Amino acid sequence: MDGDVAVGVKRGSDELNMYSSSPNSMTANGSDSKKQRLDESPPSRVLHIRKLPNEVSETEVIALGLPFGKVTNILMLKGKNQAFLELGTEEAAITMVNYYTAVTPQVRNTPVFIQYSNHKELKTDSALNQRAQAVLQAVSAVQDGSSPSSDPGVLDLAPPPSPVLRIIIDNMFYPVTLDVLQQIFSKFGTVMKIITFTKNNQFQALLQFSDPVNAQQAKLSLDGQNIYNSCCTLRIDFSKLVNLNVKYNNDKSRDYTRPDLPTGDGESANKDHSLLGAISPLSAAAAAAAAAGRVALSGSGVSGVLLASNLNEEMVTPQSLFTLFGVYGDVQRVKILYNKKDSALIQLSDGNQAQLAMSHLNGQKVFGKVMRVTLSKHQTVALPREGLDDQLLTKDFSGSPLHRFKKPGSKNFQNIFPPSATLHLSNIRDGVGEDDLRLLFSNSGGTVKAFKFFQDRKMSLIQMSSVEEAIQALMDLHNYDMGGNHHLKVSFSKSTI
């Protein structure tokens, strides 16, 4: 056994030295070198994690891998701020690497780098790695649904008491909707029911999984994490309730197992949740006021400038980026880089809007290519001197009438949703019918799958066959002139038809 240990640990350090010896191994944001190295190492169920913050715990590293499958081993190299994580299968590791290529992995708000290791498995000596093994044992026990036999002092992982989590959101600079919660938590298992409410002036939710083990995994991985960079922090506990009683399916409460429930009118839904005591649903107006009042104050330390790269340089224009990023904030200026036309700088009103746009748009397919969005080190986008921008690569939108978030308390603050195949259309002109709109949207190069007018026919939902097609249609047709001073408004929808 000792021979194995020496080899296992030694090989680990050789591998680390090999990575750090290359003089140009790091670019400004680490992405180029990361891609290069990912191509070099063939897939393996052992992953090498670098740039971990100081004092990081085993649990936090294991949490990176939990949503993708069973974590079978871990080796922490604390002095080097690195770790090796072994997953149960190569498929799980591939899924994890692919996911974190599109979404920057973060531990304690610090971006970390993940790549395949040269090892096919981790050999670790339990004496050297005792604490990590105890944590792993505890986590595996939770995943298997049994009670852990490890030292309870290492990690508080008694058998999960309930499938229901109580979620409190701190620093809520942007409204968090029931759908956002469903999207985040469903990575850990089947979400059956959600109820949202405000208590002591704080937005809270009760969320029920089909299985207490999934609730435990979600709590382990998400407690203390931010939904958007540097705001909307999740605080998660088990609820004393073991089953939620949902009477209505609307934007305050939802029972995913019973799509037949009525929508109710919010107020009466509130009275019926007698088991929750007196709670008042977060009113849309209050959310808007909170967002409008606090957005300007927060995020001030973060630049409002984003760098978008891997763009389709044949197709992209400042106007198309203004329209797409304008879904998440008020775009002031856009500059497509002269020497690198597949990249652009986008300046929004503040750091929060920039982070919101980044969290929703990084990894989306635009004009056939997967777009990367990161925070730029620039504080502003400089305008060219007059007469020097003959290719029209830079545009100033600061006076644009199309900013969605200029008005404090605007209802647009509640309608911020991730890109989706279904679009919400508003300001539809009288006399314009379903066929006209289907034709208009199929001309943007997509296929219209479904369509539904709202009662007043001034608004509708239209479903394209993919998120990419919907993004294209939004860029082409938001603010489309329908005549008679009616400009079509297009947003991503949380609904499906």
GROMACS .gro file of C-alpha atoms in nm:
model
  497
    1MET     CA    1   0.000   0.000   0.000
    2ASP     CA    2   0.282   0.243   0.095
    3GLY     CA    3   0.434   0.215  -0.252
    4ASP     CA    4   0.104   0.320  -0.405
    5VAL     CA    5   0.075   0.616  -0.177
    6ALA     CA    6   0.415   0.754  -0.267
    7VAL     CA    7   0.346   0.712  -0.637
    8GLY     CA    8  -0.002   0.862  -0.613
    9VAL     CA    9   0.103   1.172  -0.425
   10LYS     CA   10   0.430   1.211  -0.614
   11ARG     CA   11   0.260   1.190  -0.950
   12GLY     CA   12   0.018   1.451  -0.826
   13SER     CA   13   0.297   1.695  -0.754
   14ASP     CA   14   0.477   1.619  -1.083
   15GLU     CA   15   0.162   1.702  -1.265
   16LEU     CA   16   0.132   2.029  -1.076
   17ASN     CA   17   0.490   2.129  -1.151
   18MET     CA   18   0.442   2.047  -1.513
   19TYR     CA   19   0.147   2.284  -1.532
   20SER     CA   20   0.312   2.573  -1.357
   21SER     CA   21   0.643   2.557  -1.544
   22SER     CA   22   0.514   2.693  -1.874
   23PRO     CA   23   0.609   3.063  -1.879
   24ASN     CA   24   0.312   3.176  -2.086
   25SER     CA   25   0.060   2.942  -1.933
   26MET     CA   26  -0.166   3.218  -1.801
   27THR     CA   27  -0.338   3.479  -2.013
   28ALA     CA   28  -0.523   3.770  -1.859
   29ASN     CA   29  -0.837   3.573  -1.787
   30GLY     CA   30  -0.694   3.226  -1.801
   31SER     CA   31  -0.931   3.115  -2.074
   32ASP     CA   32  -0.692   3.065  -2.366
   33SER     CA   33  -0.447   2.856  -2.170
   34LYS     CA   34  -0.731   2.662  -2.012
   35LYS     CA   35  -0.873   2.567  -2.353
   36GLN     CA   36  -0.530   2.468  -2.473
   37ARG     CA   37  -0.474   2.237  -2.176
   38LEU     CA   38  -0.822   2.088  -2.186
   39ASP     CA   39  -0.745   1.974  -2.540
   40GLU     CA   40  -0.413   1.823  -2.429
   41SER     CA   41  -0.544   1.593  -2.154
   42PRO     CA   42  -0.791   1.324  -2.261
   43PRO     CA   43  -1.106   1.302  -2.046
   44SER     CA   44  -1.058   1.139  -1.708
   45ARG     CA   45  -1.282   1.095  -1.405
   46VAL     CA   46  -1.011   1.275  -1.203
   47LEU     CA   47  -1.025   1.654  -1.231
   48HIS     CA   48  -0.751   1.901  -1.141
   49ILE     CA   49  -0.882   2.220  -0.975
   50ARG     CA   50  -0.653   2.523  -0.950
   51LYS     CA   51  -0.659   2.877  -0.809
   52LEU     CA   52  -0.865   2.778  -0.505
   53PRO     CA   53  -0.895   3.052  -0.241
   54ASN     CA   54  -0.694   3.011   0.084
   55GLU     CA   55  -0.864   2.825   0.369
   56VAL     CA   56  -1.108   2.650   0.136
   57SER     CA   57  -1.268   2.339   0.289
   58GLU     CA   58  -1.302   1.990   0.141
   59THR     CA   59  -1.679   2.029   0.153
   60GLU     CA   60  -1.666   2.334  -0.074
   61VAL     CA   61  -1.452   2.152  -0.332
   62ILE     CA   62  -1.674   1.842  -0.318
   63ALA     CA   63  -1.979   2.069  -0.368
   64LEU     CA   64  -1.845   2.165  -0.714
   65GLY     CA   65  -1.882   1.803  -0.823
   66LEU     CA   66  -2.197   1.697  -0.633
   67PRO     CA   67  -2.457   1.810  -0.891
   68PHE     CA   68  -2.292   1.590  -1.155
   69GLY     CA   69  -2.278   1.258  -0.973
   70LYS     CA   70  -2.103   1.071  -0.694
   71VAL     CA   71  -1.768   1.213  -0.577
   72THR     CA   72  -1.543   0.914  -0.496
   73ASN     CA   73  -1.215   1.073  -0.383
   74ILE     CA   74  -1.046   1.405  -0.313
   75LEU     CA   75  -0.688   1.517  -0.259
   76MET     CA   76  -0.633   1.872  -0.127
   77LEU     CA   77  -0.301   2.046  -0.197
   78LYS     CA   78  -0.361   2.342   0.031
   79GLY     CA   79  -0.014   2.497   0.002
   80LYS     CA   80  -0.060   2.517  -0.375
   81ASN     CA   81  -0.429   2.622  -0.364
   82GLN     CA   82  -0.513   2.317  -0.571
   83ALA     CA   83  -0.710   1.996  -0.541
   84PHE     CA   84  -0.784   1.674  -0.728
   85LEU     CA   85  -1.143   1.552  -0.735
   86GLU     CA   86  -1.237   1.204  -0.850
   87LEU     CA   87  -1.591   1.139  -0.976
   88GLY     CA   88  -1.763   0.802  -0.994
   89THR     CA   89  -1.763   0.790  -1.375
   90GLU     CA   90  -1.586   0.955  -1.666
   91GLU     CA   91  -1.927   1.065  -1.803
   92ALA     CA   92  -1.993   1.264  -1.483
   93ALA     CA   93  -1.650   1.431  -1.513
   94ILE     CA   94  -1.711   1.519  -1.879
   95THR     CA   95  -2.053   1.668  -1.794
   96MET     CA   96  -1.893   1.869  -1.513
   97VAL     CA   97  -1.609   2.005  -1.731
   98ASN     CA   98  -1.853   2.091  -2.013
   99TYR     CA   99  -2.086   2.270  -1.770
  100TYR     CA  100  -1.804   2.471  -1.612
  101THR     CA  101  -1.666   2.564  -1.954
  102ALA     CA  102  -1.989   2.758  -2.011
  103VAL     CA  103  -2.039   2.876  -1.651
  104THR     CA  104  -1.735   2.999  -1.459
  105PRO     CA  105  -1.693   2.777  -1.150
  106GLN     CA  106  -1.665   2.980  -0.830
  107VAL     CA  107  -1.562   2.897  -0.475
  108ARG     CA  108  -1.623   3.176  -0.222
  109ASN     CA  109  -1.688   3.420  -0.510
  110THR     CA  110  -1.345   3.344  -0.661
  111PRO     CA  111  -1.324   3.195  -1.013
  112VAL     CA  112  -1.136   2.862  -1.014
  113PHE     CA  113  -1.001   2.657  -1.305
  114ILE     CA  114  -1.103   2.296  -1.369
  115GLN     CA  115  -0.940   2.060  -1.617
  116TYR     CA  116  -0.891   1.685  -1.671
  117SER     CA  117  -0.603   1.533  -1.476
  118ASN     CA  118  -0.345   1.295  -1.625
  119HIS     CA  119  -0.442   1.045  -1.353
  120LYS     CA  120  -0.713   0.792  -1.428
  121GLU     CA  121  -0.776   0.743  -1.055
  122LEU     CA  122  -0.662   0.898  -0.727
  123LYS     CA  123  -0.456   0.691  -0.486
  124THR     CA  124  -0.456   0.859  -0.148
  125ASP     CA  125  -0.323   0.747   0.186
  126SER     CA  126  -0.597   0.777   0.444
  127ALA     CA  127  -0.346   0.888   0.709
  128LEU     CA  128  -0.238   1.186   0.499
  129ASN     CA  129  -0.585   1.261   0.386
  130GLN     CA  130  -0.796   1.160   0.683
  131ARG     CA  131  -1.014   1.465   0.718
  132ALA     CA  132  -1.093   1.468   0.345
  133GLN     CA  133  -1.188   1.100   0.360
  134ALA     CA  134  -1.419   1.164   0.656
  135VAL     CA  135  -1.592   1.447   0.473
  136LEU     CA  136  -1.625   1.230   0.162
  137GLN     CA  137  -1.769   0.945   0.365
  138ALA     CA  138  -2.025   1.181   0.516
  139VAL     CA  139  -2.123   1.321   0.177
  140SER     CA  140  -2.146   0.973   0.019
  141ALA     CA  141  -2.363   0.859   0.306
  142VAL     CA  142  -2.599   1.146   0.234
  143GLN     CA  143  -2.597   1.065  -0.136
  144ASP     CA  144  -2.675   0.700  -0.060
  145GLY     CA  145  -2.942   0.801   0.188
  146SER     CA  146  -2.778   0.624   0.485
  147SER     CA  147  -2.646   0.788   0.797
  148PRO     CA  148  -2.274   0.867   0.790
  149SER     CA  149  -2.039   0.666   1.006
  150SER     CA  150  -1.769   0.935   1.001
  151ASP     CA  151  -1.675   1.162   1.288
  152PRO     CA  152  -1.979   1.392   1.326
  153GLY     CA  153  -1.747   1.681   1.415
  154VAL     CA  154  -1.611   1.690   1.061
  155LEU     CA  155  -1.936   1.777   0.893
  156ASP     CA  156  -2.284   1.807   1.030
  157LEU     CA  157  -2.454   1.550   0.808
  158ALA     CA  158  -2.718   1.366   1.005
  159PRO     CA  159  -2.982   1.197   0.786
  160PRO     CA  160  -3.174   1.479   0.617
  161PRO     CA  161  -3.478   1.568   0.829
  162SER     CA  162  -3.708   1.692   0.553
  163PRO     CA  163  -3.742   1.725   0.174
  164VAL     CA  164  -3.846   2.091   0.232
  165LEU     CA  165  -3.588   2.371   0.242
  166ARG     CA  166  -3.644   2.719   0.380
  167ILE     CA  167  -3.457   2.969   0.165
  168ILE     CA  168  -3.385   3.330   0.266
  169ILE     CA  169  -3.226   3.569   0.016
  170ASP     CA  170  -2.989   3.837   0.150
  171ASN     CA  171  -2.863   4.142  -0.046
  172MET     CA  172  -3.152   4.116  -0.287
  173PHE     CA  173  -3.058   4.391  -0.529
  174TYR     CA  174  -3.254   4.222  -0.808
  175PRO     CA  175  -3.587   4.049  -0.769
  176VAL     CA  176  -3.547   3.670  -0.756
  177THR     CA  177  -3.844   3.487  -0.901
  178LEU     CA  178  -3.994   3.149  -0.830
  179ASP     CA  179  -3.870   3.034  -1.175
  180VAL     CA  180  -3.510   3.135  -1.100
  181LEU     CA  181  -3.524   2.925  -0.780
  182GLN     CA  182  -3.673   2.629  -0.967
  183GLN     CA  183  -3.397   2.651  -1.229
  184ILE     CA  184  -3.115   2.663  -0.971
  185PHE     CA  185  -3.246   2.393  -0.736
  186SER     CA  186  -3.363   2.145  -1.003
  187LYS     CA  187  -2.995   2.069  -1.077
  188PHE     CA  188  -3.005   1.862  -0.754
  189GLY     CA  189  -3.325   1.665  -0.808
  190THR     CA  190  -3.696   1.697  -0.882
  191VAL     CA  191  -3.848   2.017  -0.742
  192MET     CA  192  -4.211   1.942  -0.661
  193LYS     CA  193  -4.346   2.260  -0.497
  194ILE     CA  194  -4.235   2.615  -0.420
  195ILE     CA  195  -4.404   2.886  -0.210
  196THR     CA  196  -4.254   3.237  -0.195
  197PHE     CA  197  -4.340   3.508   0.059
  198THR     CA  198  -4.200   3.806   0.247
  199LYS     CA  199  -4.139   3.786   0.620
  200ASN     CA  200  -3.963   4.053   0.831
  201ASN     CA  201  -3.908   4.247   0.507
  202GLN     CA  202  -3.708   3.958   0.363
  203PHE     CA  203  -3.790   3.752   0.056
  204GLN     CA  204  -3.819   3.386   0.156
  205ALA     CA  205  -3.921   3.063  -0.010
  206LEU     CA  206  -4.014   2.710   0.088
  207LEU     CA  207  -3.905   2.456  -0.170
  208GLN     CA  208  -3.994   2.086  -0.163
  209PHE     CA  209  -3.786   1.816  -0.335
  210SER     CA  210  -3.918   1.467  -0.409
  211ASP     CA  211  -3.646   1.325  -0.181
  212PRO     CA  212  -3.478   1.456   0.139
  213VAL     CA  213  -3.136   1.347   0.002
  214ASN     CA  214  -3.173   1.595  -0.286
  215ALA     CA  215  -3.263   1.867  -0.036
  216GLN     CA  216  -2.947   1.781   0.163
  217GLN     CA  217  -2.727   1.799  -0.151
  218ALA     CA  218  -2.878   2.133  -0.256
  219LYS     CA  219  -2.826   2.276   0.094
  220LEU     CA  220  -2.463   2.152   0.101
  221SER     CA  221  -2.382   2.302  -0.237
  222LEU     CA  222  -2.585   2.624  -0.239
  223ASP     CA  223  -2.596   2.758   0.116
  224GLY     CA  224  -2.401   3.086   0.121
  225GLN     CA  225  -2.371   3.102  -0.261
  226ASN     CA  226  -2.479   3.410  -0.460
  227ILE     CA  227  -2.739   3.380  -0.736
  228TYR     CA  228  -2.591   3.681  -0.918
  229ASN     CA  229  -2.231   3.790  -0.863
  230SER     CA  230  -2.195   3.969  -0.529
  231CYS     CA  231  -2.568   3.988  -0.455
  232CYS     CA  232  -2.875   3.773  -0.381
  233THR     CA  233  -2.705   3.539  -0.131
  234LEU     CA  234  -2.885   3.212  -0.050
  235ARG     CA  235  -2.929   3.118   0.317
  236ILE     CA  236  -3.069   2.766   0.337
  237ASP     CA  237  -3.207   2.559   0.627
  238PHE     CA  238  -3.432   2.257   0.652
  239SER     CA  239  -3.794   2.351   0.714
  240LYS     CA  240  -3.992   2.199   0.999
  241LEU     CA  241  -4.260   2.119   0.743
  242VAL     CA  242  -4.227   1.794   0.552
  243ASN     CA  243  -4.496   1.865   0.292
  244LEU     CA  244  -4.615   2.192   0.137
  245ASN     CA  245  -4.979   2.260   0.071
  246VAL     CA  246  -5.002   2.465  -0.251
  247LYS     CA  247  -5.350   2.591  -0.350
  248TYR     CA  248  -5.262   2.801  -0.656
  249ASN     CA  249  -5.015   2.795  -0.944
  250ASN     CA  250  -4.900   3.153  -1.002
  251ASP     CA  251  -4.586   3.362  -0.963
  252LYS     CA  252  -4.595   3.327  -0.580
  253SER     CA  253  -4.654   2.953  -0.545
  254ARG     CA  254  -4.636   2.650  -0.771
  255ASP     CA  255  -4.708   2.278  -0.745
  256TYR     CA  256  -4.525   2.117  -1.038
  257THR     CA  257  -4.705   1.787  -0.977
  258ARG     CA  258  -5.047   1.952  -1.030
  259PRO     CA  259  -5.055   2.171  -1.341
  260ASP     CA  260  -5.439   2.174  -1.313
  261LEU     CA  261  -5.446   2.407  -1.008
  262PRO     CA  262  -5.618   2.747  -1.053
  263THR     CA  263  -5.407   3.064  -1.060
  264GLY     CA  264  -5.604   3.235  -0.778
  265ASP     CA  265  -5.543   3.606  -0.725
  266GLY     CA  266  -5.239   3.616  -0.498
  267GLU     CA  267  -5.435   3.760  -0.206
  268SER     CA  268  -5.659   3.461  -0.153
  269ALA     CA  269  -5.361   3.231  -0.209
  270ASN     CA  270  -5.202   3.404   0.085
  271LYS     CA  271  -5.497   3.343   0.318
  272ASP     CA  272  -5.504   2.976   0.233
  273HIS     CA  273  -5.146   2.908   0.337
  274SER     CA  274  -5.264   2.890   0.694
  275LEU     CA  275  -4.988   2.647   0.787
  276LEU     CA  276  -4.732   2.917   0.716
  277GLY     CA  277  -4.875   3.170   0.957
  278ALA     CA  278  -4.934   3.523   0.834
  279ILE     CA  279  -4.725   3.584   0.526
  280SER     CA  280  -4.767   3.837   0.252
  281PRO     CA  281  -4.647   3.753  -0.098
  282LEU     CA  282  -4.374   3.979  -0.232
  283SER     CA  283  -4.574   4.235  -0.421
  284ALA     CA  284  -4.444   4.323  -0.764
  285ALA     CA  285  -4.446   4.693  -0.679
  286ALA     CA  286  -4.237   4.640  -0.366
  287ALA     CA  287  -3.987   4.430  -0.560
  288ALA     CA  288  -3.960   4.698  -0.827
  289ALA     CA  289  -3.914   4.972  -0.570
  290ALA     CA  290  -3.651   4.770  -0.387
  291ALA     CA  291  -3.469   4.698  -0.710
  292ALA     CA  292  -3.489   5.055  -0.834
  293GLY     CA  293  -3.389   5.200  -0.499
  294ARG     CA  294  -3.094   4.972  -0.439
  295VAL     CA  295  -2.958   4.897  -0.783
  296ALA     CA  296  -2.792   5.236  -0.808
  297LEU     CA  297  -2.627   5.201  -0.465
  298SER     CA  298  -2.486   4.854  -0.503
  299GLY     CA  299  -2.232   4.709  -0.740
  300SER     CA  300  -2.045   5.036  -0.738
  301GLY     CA  301  -1.711   4.864  -0.686
  302VAL     CA  302  -1.753   4.657  -1.001
  303SER     CA  303  -1.697   4.785  -1.353
  304GLY     CA  304  -2.007   4.810  -1.570
  305VAL     CA  305  -1.807   4.703  -1.876
  306LEU     CA  306  -1.826   4.349  -2.019
  307LEU     CA  307  -1.605   4.175  -2.273
  308ALA     CA  308  -1.799   3.950  -2.513
  309SER     CA  309  -1.582   3.714  -2.719
  310ASN     CA  310  -1.614   3.428  -2.970
  311LEU     CA  311  -1.869   3.639  -3.161
  312ASN     CA  312  -1.960   3.575  -3.524
  313GLU     CA  313  -1.773   3.866  -3.680
  314GLU     CA  314  -1.961   3.839  -4.011
  315MET     CA  315  -2.294   3.900  -3.840
  316VAL     CA  316  -2.244   4.095  -3.517
  317THR     CA  317  -2.311   4.472  -3.503
  318PRO     CA  318  -2.312   4.724  -3.217
  319GLN     CA  319  -2.692   4.746  -3.259
  320SER     CA  320  -2.748   4.369  -3.219
  321LEU     CA  321  -2.536   4.363  -2.900
  322PHE     CA  322  -2.717   4.673  -2.769
  323THR     CA  323  -3.052   4.497  -2.814
  324LEU     CA  324  -2.946   4.163  -2.662
  325PHE     CA  325  -2.755   4.298  -2.360
  326GLY     CA  326  -3.029   4.563  -2.321
  327VAL     CA  327  -3.260   4.287  -2.192
  328TYR     CA  328  -3.056   4.288  -1.866
  329GLY     CA  329  -2.948   4.650  -1.833
  330ASP     CA  330  -2.923   4.989  -2.003
  331VAL     CA  331  -2.637   4.963  -2.253
  332GLN     CA  332  -2.449   5.295  -2.284
  333ARG     CA  333  -2.179   5.213  -2.540
  334VAL     CA  334  -2.068   4.920  -2.756
  335LYS     CA  335  -1.726   4.884  -2.921
  336ILE     CA  336  -1.637   4.595  -3.153
  337LEU     CA  337  -1.257   4.559  -3.129
  338TYR     CA  338  -1.075   4.679  -3.443
  339ASN     CA  339  -0.799   4.414  -3.431
  340LYS     CA  340  -1.019   4.133  -3.299
  341LYS     CA  341  -1.362   4.163  -3.454
  342ASP     CA  342  -1.495   3.854  -3.278
  343SER     CA  343  -1.480   4.048  -2.949
  344ALA     CA  344  -1.665   4.354  -2.819
  345LEU     CA  345  -1.678   4.576  -2.511
  346ILE     CA  346  -2.027   4.655  -2.379
  347GLN     CA  347  -2.075   4.928  -2.118
  348LEU     CA  348  -2.388   4.911  -1.900
  349SER     CA  349  -2.516   5.164  -1.645
  350ASP     CA  350  -2.363   4.989  -1.344
  351GLY     CA  351  -2.185   4.681  -1.216
  352ASN     CA  352  -2.505   4.501  -1.115
  353GLN     CA  353  -2.651   4.524  -1.463
  354ALA     CA  354  -2.320   4.402  -1.607
  355GLN     CA  355  -2.317   4.102  -1.371
  356LEU     CA  356  -2.680   4.022  -1.444
  357ALA     CA  357  -2.614   4.029  -1.820
  358MET     CA  358  -2.301   3.818  -1.777
  359SER     CA  359  -2.478   3.554  -1.565
  360HIS     CA  360  -2.760   3.518  -1.820
  361LEU     CA  361  -2.570   3.552  -2.150
  362ASN     CA  362  -2.235   3.378  -2.097
  363GLY     CA  363  -2.243   3.046  -2.286
  364GLN     CA  364  -2.549   3.131  -2.501
  365LYS     CA  365  -2.538   3.060  -2.875
  366VAL     CA  366  -2.555   3.382  -3.079
  367PHE     CA  367  -2.530   3.381  -3.461
  368GLY     CA  368  -2.427   3.012  -3.446
  369LYS     CA  369  -2.135   3.054  -3.200
  370VAL     CA  370  -2.116   3.007  -2.822
  371MET     CA  371  -2.059   3.356  -2.680
  372ARG     CA  372  -1.828   3.408  -2.381
  373VAL     CA  373  -1.902   3.702  -2.151
  374THR     CA  374  -1.663   3.818  -1.876
  375LEU     CA  375  -1.615   4.135  -1.672
  376SER     CA  376  -1.372   4.370  -1.845
  377LYS     CA  377  -1.088   4.547  -1.668
  378HIS     CA  378  -1.194   4.870  -1.847
  379GLN     CA  379  -1.404   5.112  -1.644
  380THR     CA  380  -1.558   5.278  -1.952
  381VAL     CA  381  -1.567   5.232  -2.328
  382ALA     CA  382  -1.381   5.517  -2.500
  383LEU     CA  383  -1.540   5.677  -2.805
  384PRO     CA  384  -1.314   5.717  -3.112
  385ARG     CA  385  -1.211   6.065  -3.226
  386GLU     CA  386  -1.440   6.203  -3.494
  387GLY     CA  387  -1.381   6.066  -3.840
  388LEU     CA  388  -1.168   5.774  -3.719
  389ASP     CA  389  -1.438   5.505  -3.694
  390ASP     CA  390  -1.505   5.452  -4.064
  391GLN     CA  391  -1.611   5.090  -4.005
  392LEU     CA  392  -1.878   5.200  -3.752
  393LEU     CA  393  -1.744   4.961  -3.487
  394THR     CA  394  -1.825   5.189  -3.190
  395LYS     CA  395  -2.166   5.327  -3.103
  396ASP     CA  396  -2.284   5.552  -2.821
  397PHE     CA  397  -2.633   5.456  -2.698
  398SER     CA  398  -2.637   5.679  -2.389
  399GLY     CA  399  -2.930   5.889  -2.519
  400SER     CA  400  -3.128   5.593  -2.656
  401PRO     CA  401  -3.505   5.596  -2.592
  402LEU     CA  402  -3.492   5.213  -2.583
  403HIS     CA  403  -3.341   5.169  -2.236
  404ARG     CA  404  -3.569   4.933  -2.041
  405PHE     CA  405  -3.459   5.027  -1.686
  406LYS     CA  406  -3.441   5.408  -1.691
  407LYS     CA  407  -3.765   5.457  -1.500
  408PRO     CA  408  -3.728   5.378  -1.128
  409GLY     CA  409  -3.979   5.109  -1.032
  410SER     CA  410  -4.044   5.013  -1.396
  411LYS     CA  411  -4.222   4.679  -1.425
  412ASN     CA  412  -3.934   4.565  -1.646
  413PHE     CA  413  -3.744   4.497  -1.322
  414GLN     CA  414  -3.969   4.194  -1.258
  415ASN     CA  415  -3.946   4.066  -1.611
  416ILE     CA  416  -3.578   3.975  -1.617
  417PHE     CA  417  -3.558   3.612  -1.728
  418PRO     CA  418  -3.283   3.391  -1.872
  419PRO     CA  419  -3.286   3.346  -2.252
  420SER     CA  420  -3.562   3.101  -2.341
  421ALA     CA  421  -3.723   2.966  -2.658
  422THR     CA  422  -4.049   3.144  -2.569
  423LEU     CA  423  -4.067   3.520  -2.624
  424HIS     CA  424  -4.312   3.769  -2.474
  425LEU     CA  425  -4.438   4.028  -2.725
  426SER     CA  426  -4.610   4.350  -2.622
  427ASN     CA  427  -4.733   4.674  -2.781
  428ILE     CA  428  -4.887   4.477  -3.068
  429ARG     CA  429  -5.082   4.704  -3.300
  430ASP     CA  430  -5.460   4.663  -3.339
  431GLY     CA  431  -5.553   4.453  -3.639
  432VAL     CA  432  -5.224   4.258  -3.642
  433GLY     CA  433  -5.312   3.888  -3.625
  434GLU     CA  434  -5.141   3.562  -3.538
  435ASP     CA  435  -5.050   3.488  -3.903
  436ASP     CA  436  -4.878   3.827  -3.942
  437LEU     CA  437  -4.665   3.769  -3.632
  438ARG     CA  438  -4.585   3.406  -3.721
  439LEU     CA  439  -4.466   3.524  -4.064
  440LEU     CA  440  -4.262   3.810  -3.918
  441PHE     CA  441  -4.085   3.578  -3.673
  442SER     CA  442  -4.023   3.294  -3.918
  443ASN     CA  443  -3.856   3.552  -4.148
  444SER     CA  444  -3.588   3.604  -3.884
  445GLY     CA  445  -3.463   3.259  -3.980
  446GLY     CA  446  -3.638   3.046  -3.720
  447THR     CA  447  -3.935   2.810  -3.692
  448VAL     CA  448  -4.239   2.921  -3.493
  449LYS     CA  449  -4.354   2.626  -3.280
  450ALA     CA  450  -4.649   2.782  -3.097
  451PHE     CA  451  -4.832   3.112  -3.052
  452LYS     CA  452  -5.081   3.248  -2.800
  453PHE     CA  453  -5.249   3.590  -2.775
  454PHE     CA  454  -5.329   3.738  -2.432
  455GLN     CA  455  -5.692   3.847  -2.386
  456ASP     CA  456  -5.644   4.208  -2.496
  457ARG     CA  457  -5.445   4.100  -2.808
  458LYS     CA  458  -5.187   4.371  -2.733
  459MET     CA  459  -4.955   4.103  -2.592
  460SER     CA  460  -4.871   3.747  -2.689
  461LEU     CA  461  -4.629   3.459  -2.639
  462ILE     CA  462  -4.444   3.309  -2.935
  463GLN     CA  463  -4.233   2.997  -2.909
  464MET     CA  464  -3.936   2.937  -3.141
  465SER     CA  465  -3.778   2.595  -3.187
  466SER     CA  466  -3.462   2.680  -2.987
  467VAL     CA  467  -3.318   2.938  -2.749
  468GLU     CA  468  -3.070   3.040  -3.022
  469GLU     CA  469  -3.357   3.117  -3.264
  470ALA     CA  470  -3.535   3.318  -2.995
  471ILE     CA  471  -3.219   3.523  -2.928
  472GLN     CA  472  -3.189   3.590  -3.302
  473ALA     CA  473  -3.556   3.695  -3.327
  474LEU     CA  474  -3.525   3.924  -3.024
  475MET     CA  475  -3.218   4.098  -3.174
  476ASP     CA  476  -3.393   4.138  -3.511
  477LEU     CA  477  -3.742   4.235  -3.399
  478HIS     CA  478  -3.732   4.418  -3.064
  479ASN     CA  479  -3.850   4.773  -3.144
  480TYR     CA  480  -3.970   4.661  -3.490
  481ASP     CA  481  -4.186   4.938  -3.640
  482MET     CA  482  -4.536   4.800  -3.694
  483GLY     CA  483  -4.660   5.132  -3.827
  484GLY     CA  484  -4.889   5.381  -3.655
  485ASN     CA  485  -4.619   5.459  -3.396
  486HIS     CA  486  -4.637   5.105  -3.258
  487HIS     CA  487  -4.293   4.958  -3.191
  488LEU     CA  488  -4.300   4.589  -3.100
  489LYS     CA  489  -4.143   4.506  -2.761
  490VAL     CA  490  -3.978   4.163  -2.732
  491SER     CA  491  -3.851   3.996  -2.409
  492PHE     CA  492  -3.765   3.644  -2.295
  493SER     CA  493  -4.057   3.476  -2.119
  494LYS     CA  494  -4.067   3.250  -1.814
  495SER     CA  495  -4.376   3.075  -1.954
  496THR     CA  496  -4.414   2.804  -2.213
  497ILE     CA  497  -4.712   2.765  -2.440
   0.00000   0.00000   0.00000
